[in-house]
XYZ file of C-alpha atoms in Angstrom:
609
model
C 31.622 -0.870 26.450
C 28.445 2.419 26.620
C 25.690 -0.549 25.745
C 26.944 -2.876 28.214
C 26.685 -0.032 30.761
C 23.638 0.585 30.105
C 21.603 -3.008 30.394
C 21.599 -3.343 26.389
C 20.613 -7.247 25.738
C 22.714 -8.046 22.586
C 26.253 -5.429 23.110
C 28.144 -8.837 22.362
C 27.296 -9.471 19.526
C 28.593 -5.694 18.605
C 32.431 -6.834 19.198
C 32.427 -10.346 21.275
C 30.737 -12.617 19.871
C 33.173 -15.189 18.758
C 33.261 -15.704 14.810
C 29.837 -13.564 13.703
C 30.427 -9.717 15.644
C 30.790 -6.047 13.251
C 34.061 -5.602 14.231
C 35.730 -8.560 12.624
C 32.745 -9.686 10.838
C 28.562 -11.206 10.391
C 28.488 -15.142 9.225
C 26.319 -15.180 6.368
C 24.040 -18.439 7.333
C 24.184 -20.423 5.207
C 22.856 -23.655 7.016
C 23.395 -21.890 10.667
C 20.766 -19.751 12.205
C 20.898 -16.207 13.532
C 20.504 -16.248 17.115
C 18.012 -14.178 18.227
C 16.808 -10.507 19.318
C 14.706 -11.940 21.710
C 14.211 -8.002 23.448
C 14.432 -5.879 19.295
C 12.266 -8.662 17.383
C 9.292 -11.544 17.328
C 9.681 -14.391 16.290
C 9.460 -15.552 13.047
C 7.215 -18.124 11.949
C 7.285 -18.659 8.560
C 9.678 -18.467 5.856
C 9.867 -17.659 2.269
C 9.136 -20.927 0.044
C 11.454 -19.784 -3.051
C 11.069 -20.897 -6.383
C 12.183 -23.646 -7.721
C 16.123 -23.532 -9.841
C 18.681 -25.921 -10.554
C 21.384 -26.107 -7.948
C 24.088 -24.807 -9.992
C 27.502 -22.916 -7.982
C 28.296 -20.827 -11.079
C 25.719 -18.720 -12.714
C 25.729 -16.586 -15.592
C 24.793 -12.439 -15.847
C 21.903 -11.114 -16.382
C 21.065 -9.620 -19.464
C 20.965 -6.099 -17.793
C 24.509 -7.390 -17.474
C 25.997 -8.054 -19.631
C 25.165 -5.238 -21.732
C 26.447 -3.105 -18.479
C 29.587 -5.020 -18.240
C 32.461 -2.103 -18.581
C 30.140 -0.322 -16.377
C 29.788 -2.722 -13.452
C 34.207 -2.816 -13.872
C 33.890 -0.109 -12.830
C 32.501 -0.255 -10.366
C 33.588 -3.323 -8.660
C 37.259 -1.531 -8.755
C 36.184 1.243 -7.143
C 34.823 -0.949 -4.186
C 37.961 -2.691 -4.064
C 39.782 1.001 -3.312
C 37.172 1.342 -0.344
C 37.419 -2.762 0.216
C 34.196 -3.895 0.081
C 35.393 -6.759 -2.925
C 38.714 -8.134 -3.851
C 39.814 -10.089 -6.692
C 40.869 -13.645 -7.942
C 41.347 -16.429 -9.898
C 38.554 -18.106 -11.182
C 41.387 -21.560 -9.841
C 42.434 -19.612 -7.374
C 38.920 -19.369 -5.470
C 38.522 -22.714 -5.645
C 40.847 -23.612 -3.833
C 40.178 -20.913 -0.744
C 36.471 -21.730 -0.672
C 36.011 -24.751 -2.507
C 32.290 -26.498 -1.944
C 31.890 -22.737 -0.548
C 32.122 -20.869 -4.203
C 29.287 -19.549 -5.579
C 29.871 -16.943 -8.365
C 26.039 -16.057 -8.508
C 24.260 -13.908 -11.725
C 24.127 -10.106 -11.710
C 21.762 -8.328 -12.780
C 21.628 -4.226 -13.404
C 19.351 -1.201 -13.829
C 20.480 2.102 -14.769
C 19.550 4.668 -12.940
C 18.294 8.555 -14.163
C 22.233 9.176 -13.360
C 23.670 7.309 -15.829
C 24.791 4.830 -13.157
C 23.981 1.869 -12.614
C 22.606 -0.201 -9.745
C 24.484 -3.724 -9.871
C 21.482 -5.937 -8.143
C 23.151 -10.270 -6.834
C 21.035 -12.990 -7.285
C 21.829 -14.531 -4.199
C 18.607 -17.096 -5.136
C 18.389 -18.659 -8.278
C 21.426 -21.441 -8.923
C 23.500 -20.403 -6.296
C 20.893 -20.733 -3.398
C 22.142 -18.590 -0.992
C 18.899 -16.693 0.054
C 17.078 -20.501 -0.179
C 19.221 -21.995 2.988
C 19.317 -18.860 4.827
C 16.819 -18.438 8.201
C 16.168 -15.573 10.534
C 14.440 -17.086 13.274
C 13.505 -13.045 13.367
C 10.271 -10.940 12.433
C 12.198 -8.845 10.628
C 9.914 -5.682 10.568
C 9.528 -2.215 9.080
C 6.722 0.648 9.800
C 3.689 0.857 7.052
C 1.760 3.732 6.923
C -0.508 2.165 10.041
C 2.910 3.312 11.805
C 3.656 6.883 10.079
C -0.468 7.111 11.354
C 0.269 5.441 14.774
C 3.069 8.122 15.478
C 0.835 10.895 14.354
C -2.300 9.615 16.561
C -0.558 9.046 20.191
C 2.121 13.139 19.386
C -2.121 14.122 19.633
C -3.510 12.164 22.747
C -0.386 13.514 24.196
C -1.165 16.710 22.962
C 2.101 17.636 21.387
C 0.834 20.311 18.535
C 4.693 21.159 17.351
C 6.145 17.991 14.914
C 8.449 18.148 13.299
C 10.621 15.527 10.908
C 13.302 15.002 9.044
C 14.248 12.148 7.023
C 17.620 10.030 5.531
C 19.111 7.495 3.958
C 22.350 5.649 5.101
C 24.531 5.785 1.409
C 25.146 2.205 0.860
C 23.984 0.680 3.647
C 24.010 -2.252 2.194
C 27.092 -2.359 2.128
C 28.463 -0.740 5.229
C 27.805 -4.560 6.942
C 31.540 -6.951 7.160
C 30.339 -10.279 6.166
C 32.833 -12.976 8.528
C 36.340 -14.001 6.442
C 35.593 -18.296 5.924
C 32.088 -16.602 4.625
C 33.883 -14.285 1.867
C 33.273 -17.875 -0.922
C 29.030 -17.366 -0.899
C 29.311 -13.862 -1.948
C 31.359 -13.687 -5.292
C 30.390 -12.561 -8.427
C 31.221 -11.536 -12.311
C 31.624 -8.753 -14.247
C 32.263 -10.136 -17.339
C 29.233 -11.340 -19.187
C 30.074 -14.675 -19.716
C 32.706 -17.221 -17.776
C 36.014 -17.036 -19.886
C 37.649 -20.484 -20.874
C 40.764 -19.913 -18.503
C 40.203 -20.490 -14.636
C 43.950 -19.753 -14.227
C 42.988 -16.136 -15.851
C 39.030 -15.338 -15.078
C 38.633 -12.989 -12.941
C 36.139 -13.328 -10.060
C 35.373 -10.716 -7.349
C 34.668 -11.707 -4.032
C 32.159 -9.345 -1.830
C 33.981 -8.501 2.245
C 29.867 -6.753 2.919
C 26.381 -7.211 2.348
C 25.162 -6.641 -1.488
C 21.808 -6.161 -2.858
C 19.464 -9.634 -1.991
C 21.425 -11.637 0.349
C 19.548 -11.816 3.337
C 22.407 -12.064 5.038
C 22.700 -8.482 4.776
C 19.624 -7.057 6.329
C 19.563 -8.992 9.253
C 22.651 -7.684 10.387
C 22.367 -3.950 9.446
C 18.419 -3.567 12.017
C 20.425 -5.178 14.876
C 23.549 -2.272 15.460
C 20.089 -0.286 14.307
C 17.653 -0.955 16.763
C 20.744 -1.497 19.737
C 21.028 2.584 18.227
C 17.236 3.968 18.371
C 15.926 1.870 21.473
C 14.838 3.211 24.702
C 15.383 7.028 23.124
C 12.585 9.809 23.519
C 12.289 10.900 19.604
C 10.332 8.923 17.512
C 12.145 7.111 15.343
C 11.033 4.698 12.352
C 13.781 2.357 10.684
C 13.340 0.118 6.744
C 16.168 -1.348 6.971
C 18.347 1.292 5.243
C 16.502 4.945 5.596
C 14.591 6.063 8.778
C 12.310 8.308 10.085
C 13.127 10.377 13.514
C 10.071 12.193 14.423
C 10.501 14.991 17.579
C 7.635 17.245 19.481
C 8.063 20.120 20.987
C 10.526 23.100 20.796
C 12.601 21.432 23.053
C 12.612 17.863 21.009
C 12.496 20.012 18.293
C 16.037 21.579 18.911
C 17.349 18.709 20.724
C 15.845 15.832 19.851
C 16.238 15.532 16.489
C 20.119 16.402 16.591
C 21.007 14.447 19.054
C 19.589 11.663 17.392
C 21.892 12.491 14.392
C 24.882 13.601 16.725
C 24.862 9.583 17.606
C 24.275 8.270 14.094
C 27.066 10.453 13.389
C 29.030 9.552 16.298
C 28.898 5.443 15.049
C 30.194 6.160 12.209
C 27.112 6.349 10.001
C 27.918 7.749 6.361
C 24.736 9.945 5.815
C 23.910 10.421 2.549
C 23.400 14.026 2.954
C 21.897 15.227 -0.222
C 19.222 12.400 0.116
C 18.099 14.220 3.822
C 14.635 16.173 4.163
C 12.195 17.036 6.390
C 10.174 19.708 7.662
C 6.664 19.671 9.094
C 5.250 17.595 5.905
C 7.445 14.903 3.867
C 7.591 11.832 1.969
C 8.927 8.134 3.861
C 9.041 4.916 2.335
C 6.674 5.492 -0.271
C 3.815 7.414 1.861
C 2.684 11.154 2.908
C 3.550 12.524 6.033
C 1.678 15.599 7.158
C 2.454 16.476 10.052
C 0.308 19.884 10.525
C -3.054 18.685 9.478
C -2.714 14.801 11.271
C -2.651 13.012 7.908
C -1.437 10.306 6.026
C -1.404 8.970 2.543
C 0.393 9.561 -0.210
C 1.593 12.644 -2.579
C -0.525 14.903 -4.568
C 1.931 13.556 -7.646
C 1.676 10.388 -7.380
C -1.760 10.821 -6.888
C -1.835 12.651 -10.025
C -0.293 9.269 -11.673
C -3.031 7.376 -11.225
C -5.275 10.326 -12.411
C -3.856 10.488 -15.693
C -3.646 6.540 -16.181
C -7.696 5.881 -15.792
C -7.713 9.419 -18.128
C -5.196 7.367 -20.307
C -6.843 4.052 -20.358
C -10.812 6.544 -20.816
C -9.082 7.684 -24.174
C -7.487 3.753 -25.550
C -12.003 3.062 -25.093
C -10.647 0.715 -22.585
C -8.207 -1.756 -24.138
C -4.926 -1.571 -21.564
C -2.421 -4.230 -21.687
C -1.200 -7.084 -19.325
C 1.336 -5.377 -17.603
C 0.512 -1.594 -18.059
C -2.165 -3.017 -15.747
C -0.437 -4.799 -12.815
C 1.921 -2.507 -12.882
C -1.066 -0.029 -12.191
C -2.450 -2.034 -9.679
C 0.744 -2.757 -7.994
C 0.833 0.645 -6.651
C -2.428 0.902 -6.075
C -2.113 -2.104 -3.338
C 0.981 0.096 -2.493
C -1.002 3.099 -1.972
C -4.028 1.083 -0.444
C -1.618 0.405 2.457
C -2.608 3.961 3.865
C -5.631 4.490 2.068
C -8.233 2.522 3.810
C -10.836 3.505 1.840
C -9.545 2.431 -1.118
C -8.016 -1.750 -0.052
C -12.515 -2.754 -0.595
C -12.554 -1.383 -3.883
C -9.608 -3.473 -5.208
C -11.216 -6.366 -5.251
C -11.911 -5.985 -8.888
C -9.042 -5.275 -10.253
C -7.955 -8.832 -8.747
C -10.233 -11.100 -10.283
C -9.512 -9.581 -13.491
C -4.962 -8.856 -13.111
C -5.879 -12.746 -12.272
C -7.706 -14.539 -15.669
C -4.947 -11.949 -17.389
C -2.604 -13.952 -19.479
C 0.462 -12.419 -20.164
C 1.106 -9.779 -22.611
C -2.346 -9.976 -23.240
C -4.660 -6.972 -24.345
C -8.385 -6.771 -24.156
C -11.010 -4.139 -22.972
C -11.437 -3.269 -19.413
C -14.919 -5.487 -18.060
C -17.494 -3.096 -16.760
C -17.670 -3.123 -13.594
C -13.529 -2.512 -14.363
C -14.473 0.256 -15.427
C -17.344 1.665 -13.551
C -14.340 1.357 -10.145
C -10.942 3.231 -11.357
C -14.003 5.882 -12.535
C -14.413 5.681 -9.338
C -10.975 5.772 -7.612
C -9.700 8.292 -10.007
C -12.894 11.208 -8.546
C -11.881 9.837 -5.150
C -8.383 10.998 -6.018
C -9.524 13.842 -8.220
C -11.365 15.625 -5.145
C -8.115 15.023 -2.827
C -8.482 12.044 -1.265
C -5.220 10.984 -1.037
C -4.544 11.296 2.317
C -6.702 10.321 5.202
C -6.665 10.809 9.515
C -4.739 9.237 12.020
C -7.068 9.641 13.911
C -8.982 6.492 15.006
C -12.980 6.905 15.543
C -14.103 5.155 18.483
C -16.892 2.288 17.438
C -20.071 3.517 18.272
C -22.205 1.424 21.408
C -25.670 2.109 19.985
C -27.482 2.237 17.138
C -27.832 6.089 16.132
C -31.071 5.320 13.101
C -33.158 2.418 11.524
C -34.072 2.338 8.046
C -36.068 0.100 5.554
C -37.039 -0.247 2.177
C -39.787 -1.377 0.360
C -39.990 -2.542 -3.161
C -43.512 -3.001 -5.473
C -43.717 -2.554 -8.999
C -43.446 0.594 -10.480
C -42.323 2.134 -6.697
C -39.616 1.738 -4.306
C -40.544 3.381 -0.533
C -37.257 4.969 2.190
C -38.453 5.140 5.160
C -35.731 5.623 8.778
C -35.684 7.047 12.447
C -33.707 8.520 13.974
C -32.394 7.974 17.310
C -30.498 10.352 18.998
C -33.366 11.562 21.126
C -33.560 8.170 22.365
C -35.834 4.981 22.190
C -38.721 6.458 21.689
C -40.458 7.831 18.205
C -42.940 10.495 18.884
C -39.680 12.610 19.586
C -37.492 11.065 16.664
C -36.765 13.181 13.589
C -37.769 9.831 9.992
C -38.262 10.572 6.994
C -39.973 8.900 4.234
C -39.131 8.930 0.448
C -41.116 7.567 -2.825
C -39.463 7.203 -5.577
C -40.711 5.854 -8.639
C -39.050 5.109 -12.434
C -38.767 8.329 -13.576
C -36.611 9.375 -10.607
C -34.760 6.792 -10.881
C -34.955 4.357 -13.213
C -31.892 2.017 -13.170
C -33.496 1.499 -9.875
C -36.251 -0.662 -12.562
C -36.397 -3.616 -14.631
C -38.904 -4.852 -16.520
C -42.619 -3.852 -16.162
C -41.148 -1.130 -13.700
C -40.139 -4.590 -11.236
C -38.088 -3.360 -8.286
C -38.206 -6.381 -6.144
C -34.582 -7.588 -7.611
C -33.324 -4.814 -6.372
C -34.372 -4.877 -2.991
C -30.346 -4.383 -1.630
C -29.811 -1.413 -3.347
C -33.028 -0.254 -1.602
C -32.386 -1.037 1.339
C -28.300 0.446 1.008
C -30.236 3.828 -0.697
C -31.968 4.254 2.141
C -29.182 4.444 5.434
C -27.659 6.721 2.187
C -30.736 8.792 2.684
C -30.951 8.109 5.660
C -27.733 9.476 7.103
C -28.564 13.121 4.566
C -31.532 13.936 6.712
C -30.236 13.272 10.306
C -26.923 15.510 8.923
C -24.239 12.800 8.746
C -22.816 13.480 5.881
C -22.120 17.896 6.913
C -19.356 18.887 5.926
C -16.574 19.577 8.855
C -14.246 21.575 7.034
C -11.800 20.665 4.551
C -9.552 18.757 6.865
C -9.322 14.800 6.710
C -13.289 13.321 8.691
C -13.426 11.652 11.522
C -17.163 9.738 11.553
C -18.460 6.833 13.446
C -21.709 5.556 13.122
C -24.068 3.097 13.615
C -27.489 1.825 11.863
C -29.776 -0.572 12.375
C -31.602 -2.550 9.134
C -33.289 -6.105 8.203
C -31.605 -6.859 5.211
C -28.536 -9.459 6.124
C -26.929 -8.371 2.968
C -26.632 -5.369 3.969
C -25.222 -6.097 7.274
C -22.052 -7.387 5.414
C -21.992 -5.354 2.693
C -21.094 -2.299 5.265
C -17.951 -5.197 6.756
C -16.538 -6.109 3.338
C -16.934 -2.728 1.474
C -16.925 -4.505 -1.777
C -19.755 -5.940 -4.105
C -19.588 -6.365 -7.807
C -23.217 -6.296 -8.647
C -24.435 -4.028 -10.883
C -26.585 -1.470 -9.114
C -25.133 -1.861 -6.161
C -21.414 -1.416 -6.462
C -22.682 2.201 -8.316
C -24.533 2.690 -4.850
C -21.573 1.734 -2.881
C -19.865 3.136 -3.853
C -22.096 6.764 -3.865
C -21.652 6.372 -0.366
C -18.509 6.024 0.224
C -17.390 8.342 -1.678
C -19.575 11.122 1.078
C -18.069 9.661 4.251
C -14.700 8.899 3.238
C -12.449 7.896 5.914
C -15.999 7.719 7.959
C -16.692 4.112 10.071
C -20.436 3.228 9.886
C -21.868 -0.088 11.287
C -24.721 -1.676 9.769
C -26.657 -4.148 11.976
C -28.545 -6.563 11.124
C -31.994 -6.635 13.058
C -34.836 -9.477 12.835
C -38.030 -7.606 10.700
C -40.286 -8.216 13.902
C -37.565 -5.733 15.186
C -37.679 -3.349 13.027
C -41.084 -2.737 12.527
C -41.444 1.760 13.264
C -39.175 1.592 9.678
C -40.976 -0.846 7.961
C -44.221 0.854 9.026
C -42.776 4.302 7.606
C -42.496 2.891 3.686
C -46.433 1.953 3.923
C -46.674 4.775 4.791
C -48.484 4.428 8.511
C -46.925 7.037 10.847
C -49.356 7.349 13.217
C -46.025 6.294 16.272
C -44.444 9.100 14.900
C -44.635 12.932 15.362
C -45.426 15.098 12.272
C -43.734 18.157 12.993
C -40.222 15.823 13.257
C -40.613 14.744 9.672
C -37.891 15.254 7.861
C -38.877 17.391 4.572
C -36.552 15.328 1.676
C -37.230 15.161 -2.161
C -34.829 12.899 -4.393
C -33.502 16.001 -6.110
C -32.016 16.706 -2.348
C -29.384 13.970 -2.421
C -26.012 14.058 -3.546
C -26.115 10.838 -6.523
C -23.709 13.490 -8.658
C -20.533 10.596 -8.742
C -24.185 7.423 -8.907
C -24.985 9.314 -12.684
C -21.719 9.813 -13.554
C -21.035 6.097 -13.351
C -24.298 5.188 -14.936
C -23.347 7.992 -17.534
C -20.369 6.598 -18.262
C -21.389 3.637 -18.454
C -24.219 4.089 -21.005
C -21.526 6.163 -23.371
C -19.426 2.895 -22.997
C -21.892 0.447 -24.310
C -22.379 2.769 -27.607
C -19.005 3.020 -28.085
C -18.418 -0.678 -28.168
C -21.032 -0.722 -29.970
C -19.790 1.319 -32.791
C -16.587 -0.268 -32.635
C -17.974 -3.111 -33.439
C -20.105 -1.832 -36.244
C -16.342 0.401 -37.362
C -14.991 -3.651 -36.633
C -11.948 -2.392 -33.997
C -10.171 -5.271 -32.588
C -7.567 -4.727 -29.766
C -4.380 -3.153 -30.956
C -1.438 -4.995 -31.843
C 1.075 -6.571 -28.468
C 4.118 -4.391 -27.984
C 7.389 -5.778 -28.212
C 9.505 -6.123 -25.194
C 12.267 -2.751 -25.547
C 9.376 -0.787 -25.507
C 7.264 -1.406 -22.996
C 10.129 -0.998 -20.902
C 10.599 2.441 -23.097
C 6.321 3.057 -22.261
C 7.059 2.744 -18.404
C 7.368 6.266 -16.403
C 8.075 6.597 -13.054
C 4.887 7.469 -10.705
C 7.165 9.923 -9.039
C 5.810 12.914 -11.077
C 5.695 12.764 -15.239
C 3.003 11.218 -17.186
C 1.038 7.979 -16.585
C 2.365 5.161 -18.991
C 0.184 4.795 -21.362
C -1.861 1.665 -20.021
């Protein structure tokens, strides 16, 4: 009745909603819609399309469950004592539930402790999930949510942030289903069905289990009721939560009051998983409340670094399965690391053409992208600032580049002191084939690399006008806008991704130095960029010589660019040697070997690619 007194709009669902409540049991939802919780969730507009499978009300367990049938049966008998399941003969189950009876296929994951996590396939054959429609959009905290909590706290000048992460023991088993729907949640422990229905034992779940959508919908409702309207920031996934409080009062009262509230309603916490402090891992992301940063942990970052090292040792010949595993984890990390997302494009493009079980050499662009990502992580860029840089309203500089035979000239001027070129800082830098041979082609021609030169001019401008200066160890927040008369550079600054060589390498060098900064490069018609064009043509009449920024090619940090160019050269030499020696791709591993080669993401050595 407390929620009723607090005017909670969904209080009836807890006990008084006939035929669908948390006291007598919630419906599974096959052929029925779940009621909306409009004050908690947004409406769901799209529903998942499940893979087609032939309907069969009684399915056979997967091989993983057949191999652990004894452990699964022991676990089911232990859960029977807790009231989670009950056994029936197949004949009796058919009599009680008729066409509502479903015997789902079980799968099993063996944990490090030797225990078995049982998976209930509610999609294939029995088609339970296929028939459930949840009208609410069930949303979970992402890396952006974690960052927003920290940013809001910082804006409110909250200096002390303490967080606690918790896990609810067997949370998926804590939501009671209504008795008339027990038949939908049937399974068997034996590897195969028995010959006699009167002796074949099946197990019926009274509560939710791993995989059915009803479990998730049932759990999030009361969770939202418990946290709504409170001052302590709470974030919940389906079965674990994070509580963050600020200030001395919040630290000593806010979090503990919430823990007491959860305990008061009987929440069975998994106490050995309780953790907290000013930094911790939560749902795979690392939160640093002391530095107001979010990302991935150092150990997860090390896994990526080791994977790339292993690929390099194997001359960049990798198995499809290993690459897909690597890319999946990298995509997860990219949810928090915004700088990483644009550079996933060539990796996904390569993954899309790989056949299952294939072993192949990575293309040059993919290799160089991996080297770049590795360098970024080794440098410590596995966390980013939670502060959102404001989009600049005015351009900070304008640049141009001139490409000719045997020469590339970069020029630019700063608008930091106003629009008067006579008072502005400016630079003009000429490059020759001996300085940057990768900018020139046959007969020392450079026009084919005009876009590369334009981006290089932007990089030199950032150096000359002080935007690359270090700001200490904290993740930097920088926002700057520049003007250029090359439309391709405008597009590149938005996507941050390209597969053109050597433009891709210059782009990586730029973002390697800028890290989490935001740089917008706006296109200007050539006639509106005449002053920058004059600088590339040696016409300095509009500028003051005293305001010229002295710069040489040696002053520009192109360490990563040179390293990647060297890596490409060594790779090409290694490929030539391998072809001459008659080396070929590695033999495919067996399925068992693949399973044994897979390693945990958290800690340990990376699996061989």
